[in-house]
């Protein structure tokens, strides 16, 4: 019985068992799919008293109802887990082709728990589940790992998610990589997978997608692609130049973190790190995830210098900023090398770059002793030191071992004076999306369930483009008063809108520019599941998930007191660009935000009325 | 994580394993509890292609949110399963003390599946689960079984549910008995338990009830008791005389099936079977299920005649009619003896009496050969033959083996001419609640998910008492036009109202007279779970469950074509009482009913719009 959606494969690597389980059909009504189902499942599976790296903790890979369909950019996979870096909900979101393969194997969700005694590869296809012992692959980088695993599997069509040495060694911001260069990056999922002695997961399948109305879906997909390419930013920037095209704009808007966030723009780097330079300095090929007409991904080869010939996926905008502007490094080849090495080791490039920028500030302020540095010429601007330190972190060598715990734990080890340079929220390193000139981005970083987060909602959308009519209940007044005291009018609908792709299994880039309309997503969802849903129900479900994640974090001990930005933004006025002279009034922003969400001002938790409105009062 | 409600104990008697599992919290919002949760769980667990007696089929014992609390009559347990008698959903509802004990052991739901190789007792308490092998108890009657099991368990406080020889031998209308004399009667759950080689389940516990607002609940319970005893029928008839008090009224209303439904009243039996005679002829003690202020149950001892000294629970009204008026037997001692023997063998007294009445008509019409009868003097009016035949059915001896399959299968074995005397709907023997003079009861029998059923809704409530204001959306006009063409106005709210007790874990007798108000139940539910629910949400949830059960039956192959009454009621006009001269216009009644429910007229299934309105579109 039950619908055709919602088959979860529950794998225990301790016992090497696997069982298919039908998730409640109601969940695909209340949480839509993807991250929503993952969060709901975590709510049942997680024991808040268990440590994040306990064998009992699950890794929950989710596909969405649109994953693997004709809907544009439908290759996304959201991994839900409890983050060993932050202790919060972890929700790492990767592109590539892994989730469509999982779905074609017959599963919408893959849950892995337990701890194996020997390194394993979990093999899932339509026929069944297998466990292959791979002690000899343990220690290998991601690219070699994928190659070796493919050589041991029969046939073709395998999609692989694996960890590198960083995940094996428990680096708290290690990633799980898929399709070699796409990352489940944020929150340390690699360490969780490593703690299970699980080196990789290989998936393939040939099942028909269970679509209620394939013709309607194709028609909806055509409409979505049209809406996507009506958006000039997608058409004229993201498609031809990928995410590196953001770099120049972010600097101009004063939201490009520079020199560990002491500055917010870096005009002098545009000539070497800007998107035109990027496409000239590196040999670039576009890369598309499953079903993506944008193909924003870049695959690059370093053409000259000490790392000539090194190749891989990226660097993306975030990586250019992480190893570039944040570290005051203008050498794109060093940035690309650091990127390629980090990916192969299985490190989250965002946290890695940020932790290095923080360490550079510690050097500046003589907080890192010579003994810690052991001769590493770490200093703002030294690209070669960045490249070396990336490797040391991934292998936990010397200073790398200290930094592998993340900035906050490292600072605590160094002493209270180190804390000022730590740019984290809830222990998560901030991505490269500045806050002084984007009061909306303040909220993104502070209120995301997974710690510092530039994507929920991606507020620069409005900073950069202004608000364009997109069926959301946002008034012009609200946009005009955008900022600390005006959150009421825009943040709730914008957050819900930004959550939709994570639920449906499509890429956030389809709607951070507000390109694809909620009503179009509703149409696509309806065609996939055969149940009519309108945009308001879709947005309400997204809001329900946002609130459920807030409740999950509350069970982990997080509340208003943890919704803090680094003091730097509250105390040190901006020195350049549009944010010059500005500091953040965080308490005003939070009050206004909680009020908009229907959360109480003391704890920042959904009120009883809000839970009732969202049908979440069963959690009471 | 999750609320404090909804822990299911999943037991596999093949492997002798038991695992506690948290049910989705949403289910306690959407289906409230009890039978609703049971039906929802069955929806996920059942494979419609498996035979009803397959080891894979689960027995789902459910307690409700009010079970075991201060709410009046809160000792009910609903057992959900797929009926081996009908092939439909089975929902057998017993009083006693079993469900409160289950709840105090820490479980809201107990699911048993599998098949043991040796006869077992499943033992559940707060400490854990045990399996005791009892090959020597196999074959024993229910009373001795309970006694022997108690002697092998440590301590006191055990509540036991067990089967007698009828369940062991697969009689398709065998019951599971609890507290010796309370029955999970209808649909053959005993055969399903017997097929698992499970002789009994013993439960006890000492956990605190997880109540959100115990003070509020006590206050609501006080209000409910007051409403209950404001109802004269409860106060002046059910409490002093129990269900036997119905007998005289049913005959007067012309809805007392007599001589296998050839007649609808039996005034000449009132002097021996009427409730005053009952309390004079038998030695009677009232019996109360857990927390019941009515204590409608009767415990009787036969004072004289061939069965003098025989004692047990009942006979209740249904049994008096089943072995009395239906069989034209006026000897109450024979009726009581048949009742006590049937209960000890673990037979559903309603089906047993009905199958015997049908067999008597076969004798009248020379359909049962002498070879089949083997000297049994079976004929309308012969109480001693009834008593003997009950034992033969329970032990599957001679003619009893034929009848143990139920009337419909037995008739098919005898030939087409036998079918006219079969009084079943969907293969379920009709209880003693007549239809010719109660057009509302026509629908109860025809549209209940479990086959012929007098209780969903118990329409004589309105026939007998008229409609009294009870917060239901029923207009006076609708009540005036009560009958085949006026179902629209009353049936939906009345059905929902009648479902509420089964969801909450209280007794239907609290509201078949419309005594306790929906708003009072809503208040009690809210206090138990700590989530505010109003009466409209409660009624909507009840309607959701009714529709979900309809969908379950659809998956088993049931639709409009199966919503049939025996032809007798469509072709043979009533000969006595208020129904004299009347036949049933079933198609008109069904059209009007389906329309009221939002079901399509062709298949009798919820339309897409209805599923959306009820939030059941995830089943599409």
CSV table of N, CA, C and O in Angstrom, one decimal, chain B residues 128-189:
chain,number,residue,atom,x,y,z
B,128,UNK,N,9.8,-5.6,29.7
B,128,UNK,CA,10.2,-6.2,28.5
B,128,UNK,C,9.2,-7.2,27.9
B,128,UNK,O,8.0,-7.2,28.3
B,129,UNK,N,9.6,-8.0,27.0
B,129,UNK,CA,8.7,-8.9,26.3
B,129,UNK,C,9.2,-10.4,26.5
B,129,UNK,O,10.4,-10.6,26.4
B,130,UNK,N,8.3,-11.3,26.7
B,130,UNK,CA,8.7,-12.7,26.8
B,130,UNK,C,7.8,-13.6,26.0
B,130,UNK,O,6.6,-13.1,25.7
B,131,UNK,N,8.3,-14.7,25.6
B,131,UNK,CA,7.4,-15.7,24.9
B,131,UNK,C,7.5,-17.0,25.7
B,131,UNK,O,8.5,-17.6,25.9
B,132,UNK,N,6.3,-17.5,26.1
B,132,UNK,CA,6.2,-18.7,26.9
B,132,UNK,C,5.6,-19.8,26.0
B,132,UNK,O,4.5,-19.5,25.4
B,133,UNK,N,6.2,-20.9,25.9
B,133,UNK,CA,5.6,-22.0,25.2
B,133,UNK,C,4.5,-22.7,26.0
B,133,UNK,O,4.8,-23.1,27.2
B,134,UNK,N,3.4,-22.9,25.4
B,134,UNK,CA,2.2,-23.5,26.2
B,134,UNK,C,1.5,-24.6,25.4
B,134,UNK,O,0.3,-24.5,25.2
B,135,UNK,N,2.3,-25.6,24.9
B,135,UNK,CA,1.6,-26.6,24.1
B,135,UNK,C,0.5,-27.3,24.9
B,135,UNK,O,-0.5,-27.7,24.3
B,136,UNK,N,0.6,-27.3,26.2
B,136,UNK,CA,-0.4,-28.0,27.1
B,136,UNK,C,-1.6,-27.2,27.3
B,136,UNK,O,-2.7,-27.8,27.7
B,137,UNK,N,-1.6,-25.9,27.0
B,137,UNK,CA,-2.8,-25.1,27.2
B,137,UNK,C,-3.6,-25.1,25.9
B,137,UNK,O,-4.8,-24.7,25.9
B,138,UNK,N,-3.0,-25.3,24.8
B,138,UNK,CA,-3.7,-25.4,23.5
B,138,UNK,C,-4.8,-26.4,23.6
B,138,UNK,O,-4.7,-27.4,24.2
B,139,UNK,N,-6.0,-26.0,23.2
B,139,UNK,CA,-7.2,-26.8,23.2
B,139,UNK,C,-8.1,-26.4,24.4
B,139,UNK,O,-9.2,-26.9,24.4
B,140,UNK,N,-7.6,-25.7,25.3
B,140,UNK,CA,-8.4,-25.3,26.5
B,140,UNK,C,-9.4,-24.2,26.2
B,140,UNK,O,-9.1,-23.3,25.3
B,141,UNK,N,-10.4,-24.1,26.9
B,141,UNK,CA,-11.4,-23.0,26.8
B,141,UNK,C,-10.8,-21.7,27.4
B,141,UNK,O,-9.8,-21.8,28.1
B,142,UNK,N,-11.5,-20.6,27.2
B,142,UNK,CA,-10.9,-19.3,27.5
B,142,UNK,C,-10.8,-19.2,29.0
B,142,UNK,O,-9.7,-18.7,29.5
B,143,UNK,N,-11.8,-19.6,29.8
B,143,UNK,CA,-11.7,-19.4,31.2
B,143,UNK,C,-10.6,-20.2,31.9
B,143,UNK,O,-9.8,-19.6,32.6
B,144,UNK,N,-10.4,-21.4,31.5
B,144,UNK,CA,-9.3,-22.2,32.0
B,144,UNK,C,-8.0,-21.7,31.5
B,144,UNK,O,-7.0,-21.7,32.2
B,145,UNK,N,-8.0,-21.2,30.3
B,145,UNK,CA,-6.7,-20.7,29.7
B,145,UNK,C,-6.2,-19.5,30.5
B,145,UNK,O,-5.1,-19.4,30.9
B,146,UNK,N,-7.1,-18.6,30.8
B,146,UNK,CA,-6.7,-17.4,31.7
B,146,UNK,C,-6.2,-17.9,33.0
B,146,UNK,O,-5.2,-17.4,33.5
B,147,UNK,N,-6.9,-18.8,33.6
B,147,UNK,CA,-6.5,-19.3,34.9
B,147,UNK,C,-5.1,-19.9,34.9
B,147,UNK,O,-4.2,-19.6,35.7
B,148,UNK,N,-4.9,-20.8,33.9
B,148,UNK,CA,-3.6,-21.5,33.8
B,148,UNK,C,-2.5,-20.5,33.5
B,148,UNK,O,-1.4,-20.6,34.1
B,149,UNK,N,-2.7,-19.5,32.7
B,149,UNK,CA,-1.7,-18.6,32.3
B,149,UNK,C,-1.3,-17.7,33.6
B,149,UNK,O,-0.2,-17.5,33.9
B,150,UNK,N,-2.4,-17.3,34.3
B,150,UNK,CA,-2.1,-16.5,35.5
B,150,UNK,C,-1.2,-17.3,36.5
B,150,UNK,O,-0.3,-16.7,37.1
B,151,UNK,N,-1.5,-18.6,36.5
B,151,UNK,CA,-0.7,-19.4,37.5
B,151,UNK,C,0.8,-19.5,37.1
B,151,UNK,O,1.6,-19.8,37.9
B,152,UNK,N,1.1,-19.2,35.8
B,152,UNK,CA,2.5,-19.3,35.4
B,152,UNK,C,3.2,-18.0,35.3
B,152,UNK,O,4.4,-17.9,35.0
B,153,UNK,N,2.5,-16.9,35.6
B,153,UNK,CA,3.1,-15.6,35.6
B,153,UNK,C,3.3,-15.1,37.0
B,153,UNK,O,2.6,-15.4,37.9
B,154,UNK,N,4.4,-14.4,37.1
B,154,UNK,CA,4.7,-13.8,38.5
B,154,UNK,C,3.9,-12.6,38.7
B,154,UNK,O,3.6,-11.8,37.9
B,155,UNK,N,3.5,-12.5,40.0
B,155,UNK,CA,2.8,-11.2,40.4
B,155,UNK,C,1.4,-11.1,39.9
B,155,UNK,O,0.8,-12.1,39.3
B,156,UNK,N,0.8,-10.0,40.1
B,156,UNK,CA,-0.6,-9.8,39.8
B,156,UNK,C,-0.7,-8.6,38.8
B,156,UNK,O,0.2,-8.1,38.3
B,157,UNK,N,-2.0,-8.3,38.4
B,157,UNK,CA,-2.2,-7.2,37.6
B,157,UNK,C,-2.2,-7.5,36.1
B,157,UNK,O,-2.3,-6.6,35.2
B,158,UNK,N,-2.1,-8.8,35.8
B,158,UNK,CA,-2.1,-9.2,34.4
B,158,UNK,C,-3.4,-9.1,33.7
B,158,UNK,O,-4.4,-9.5,34.3
B,159,UNK,N,-3.5,-8.6,32.5
B,159,UNK,CA,-4.7,-8.6,31.7
B,159,UNK,C,-4.4,-9.5,30.5
B,159,UNK,O,-3.3,-9.4,29.9
B,160,UNK,N,-5.3,-10.4,30.2
B,160,UNK,CA,-5.1,-11.4,29.3
B,160,UNK,C,-6.1,-11.4,28.1
B,160,UNK,O,-7.3,-11.2,28.4
B,161,UNK,N,-5.6,-11.5,26.9
B,161,UNK,CA,-6.4,-11.8,25.8
B,161,UNK,C,-6.1,-13.1,25.2
B,161,UNK,O,-4.9,-13.4,25.0
B,162,UNK,N,-7.1,-14.0,25.0
B,162,UNK,CA,-6.7,-15.3,24.6
B,162,UNK,C,-7.8,-15.9,23.6
B,162,UNK,O,-8.9,-15.3,23.4
B,163,UNK,N,-7.5,-17.0,22.9
B,163,UNK,CA,-8.4,-17.6,22.1
B,163,UNK,C,-8.8,-19.0,22.7
B,163,UNK,O,-8.1,-19.5,23.5
B,164,UNK,N,-10.0,-19.4,22.3
B,164,UNK,CA,-10.4,-20.8,22.7
B,164,UNK,C,-10.2,-21.7,21.5
B,164,UNK,O,-9.5,-21.4,20.5
B,165,UNK,N,-10.8,-22.9,21.7
B,165,UNK,CA,-10.6,-23.9,20.6
B,165,UNK,C,-11.1,-23.4,19.2
B,165,UNK,O,-10.6,-23.8,18.2
B,166,UNK,N,-12.1,-22.5,19.2
B,166,UNK,CA,-12.6,-22.0,17.9
B,166,UNK,C,-11.6,-21.3,17.1
B,166,UNK,O,-11.4,-21.5,15.9
B,167,UNK,N,-10.8,-20.4,17.8
B,167,UNK,CA,-9.7,-19.7,17.1
B,167,UNK,C,-8.6,-20.7,16.7
B,167,UNK,O,-8.0,-20.5,15.6
B,168,UNK,N,-8.3,-21.6,17.6
B,168,UNK,CA,-7.3,-22.6,17.2
B,168,UNK,C,-7.6,-23.3,16.0
B,168,UNK,O,-6.7,-23.6,15.2
B,169,UNK,N,-8.9,-23.7,15.8
B,169,UNK,CA,-9.3,-24.5,14.7
B,169,UNK,C,-9.7,-23.7,13.5
B,169,UNK,O,-10.3,-24.2,12.5
B,170,UNK,N,-9.6,-22.4,13.6
B,170,UNK,CA,-9.8,-21.5,12.4
B,170,UNK,C,-11.3,-21.3,12.1
B,170,UNK,O,-11.6,-21.1,10.9
B,171,UNK,N,-12.1,-21.4,13.1
B,171,UNK,CA,-13.5,-21.0,12.8
B,171,UNK,C,-13.5,-19.5,12.4
B,171,UNK,O,-12.9,-18.7,13.0
B,172,UNK,N,-14.1,-19.2,11.2
B,172,UNK,CA,-13.9,-17.9,10.6
B,172,UNK,C,-14.6,-16.8,11.3
B,172,UNK,O,-14.4,-15.6,11.0
B,173,UNK,N,-15.4,-17.2,12.3
B,173,UNK,CA,-16.0,-16.1,13.2
B,173,UNK,C,-15.6,-16.3,14.6
B,173,UNK,O,-16.4,-16.0,15.5
B,174,UNK,N,-14.4,-16.8,14.8
B,174,UNK,CA,-14.0,-17.0,16.2
B,174,UNK,C,-13.5,-15.7,16.7
B,174,UNK,O,-13.0,-14.8,16.0
B,175,UNK,N,-13.5,-15.5,18.0
B,175,UNK,CA,-13.2,-14.2,18.7
B,175,UNK,C,-11.9,-14.4,19.5
B,175,UNK,O,-11.4,-15.4,19.6
B,176,UNK,N,-11.4,-13.2,19.9
B,176,UNK,CA,-10.4,-13.2,20.9
B,176,UNK,C,-11.1,-12.6,22.2
B,176,UNK,O,-11.8,-11.6,22.1
B,177,UNK,N,-10.9,-13.4,23.3
B,177,UNK,CA,-11.6,-13.0,24.5
B,177,UNK,C,-10.6,-12.3,25.4
B,177,UNK,O,-9.5,-12.6,25.5
B,178,UNK,N,-11.1,-11.3,26.2
B,178,UNK,CA,-10.3,-10.7,27.2
B,178,UNK,C,-11.1,-10.5,28.5
B,178,UNK,O,-12.3,-10.4,28.4
B,179,UNK,N,-10.4,-10.6,29.6
B,179,UNK,CA,-11.0,-10.5,30.9
B,179,UNK,C,-12.1,-11.6,30.9
B,179,UNK,O,-13.2,-11.5,31.5
B,180,UNK,N,-11.8,-12.7,30.3
B,180,UNK,CA,-12.6,-14.0,30.2
B,180,UNK,C,-13.9,-13.8,29.4
B,180,UNK,O,-14.2,-14.6,28.5
B,181,UNK,N,-14.6,-12.7,29.5
B,181,UNK,CA,-15.9,-12.6,28.9
B,181,UNK,C,-16.1,-11.4,28.0
B,181,UNK,O,-17.2,-11.3,27.4
B,182,UNK,N,-15.1,-10.6,27.8
B,182,UNK,CA,-15.3,-9.5,26.8
B,182,UNK,C,-14.7,-9.9,25.5
B,182,UNK,O,-13.6,-10.5,25.5
B,183,UNK,N,-15.3,-9.6,24.4
B,183,UNK,CA,-14.9,-10.2,23.1
B,183,UNK,C,-14.4,-9.2,22.1
B,183,UNK,O,-15.1,-8.2,21.9
B,184,UNK,N,-13.3,-9.5,21.5
B,184,UNK,CA,-13.0,-8.9,20.2
B,184,UNK,C,-13.8,-9.9,19.2
B,184,UNK,O,-13.2,-10.9,18.8
B,185,UNK,N,-15.0,-9.5,19.0
B,185,UNK,CA,-15.9,-10.5,18.5
B,185,UNK,C,-16.0,-10.7,17.0
B,185,UNK,O,-15.8,-11.7,16.4
B,186,UNK,N,-16.1,-9.6,16.3
B,186,UNK,CA,-16.5,-9.6,14.9
B,186,UNK,C,-15.4,-9.8,13.9
B,186,UNK,O,-14.4,-9.1,14.0
B,187,UNK,N,-15.6,-10.7,13.0
B,187,UNK,CA,-14.6,-10.7,11.8
B,187,UNK,C,-13.6,-11.8,11.9
B,187,UNK,O,-12.8,-12.0,11.0
B,188,UNK,N,-13.6,-12.6,12.9
B,188,UNK,CA,-12.7,-13.8,12.9
B,188,UNK,C,-11.3,-13.5,13.4
B,188,UNK,O,-10.4,-14.2,12.9
B,189,UNK,N,-11.1,-12.5,14.2
B,189,UNK,CA,-9.7,-12.3,14.7
B,189,UNK,C,-9.1,-13.5,15.4
B,189,UNK,O,-7.9,-13.7,15.5
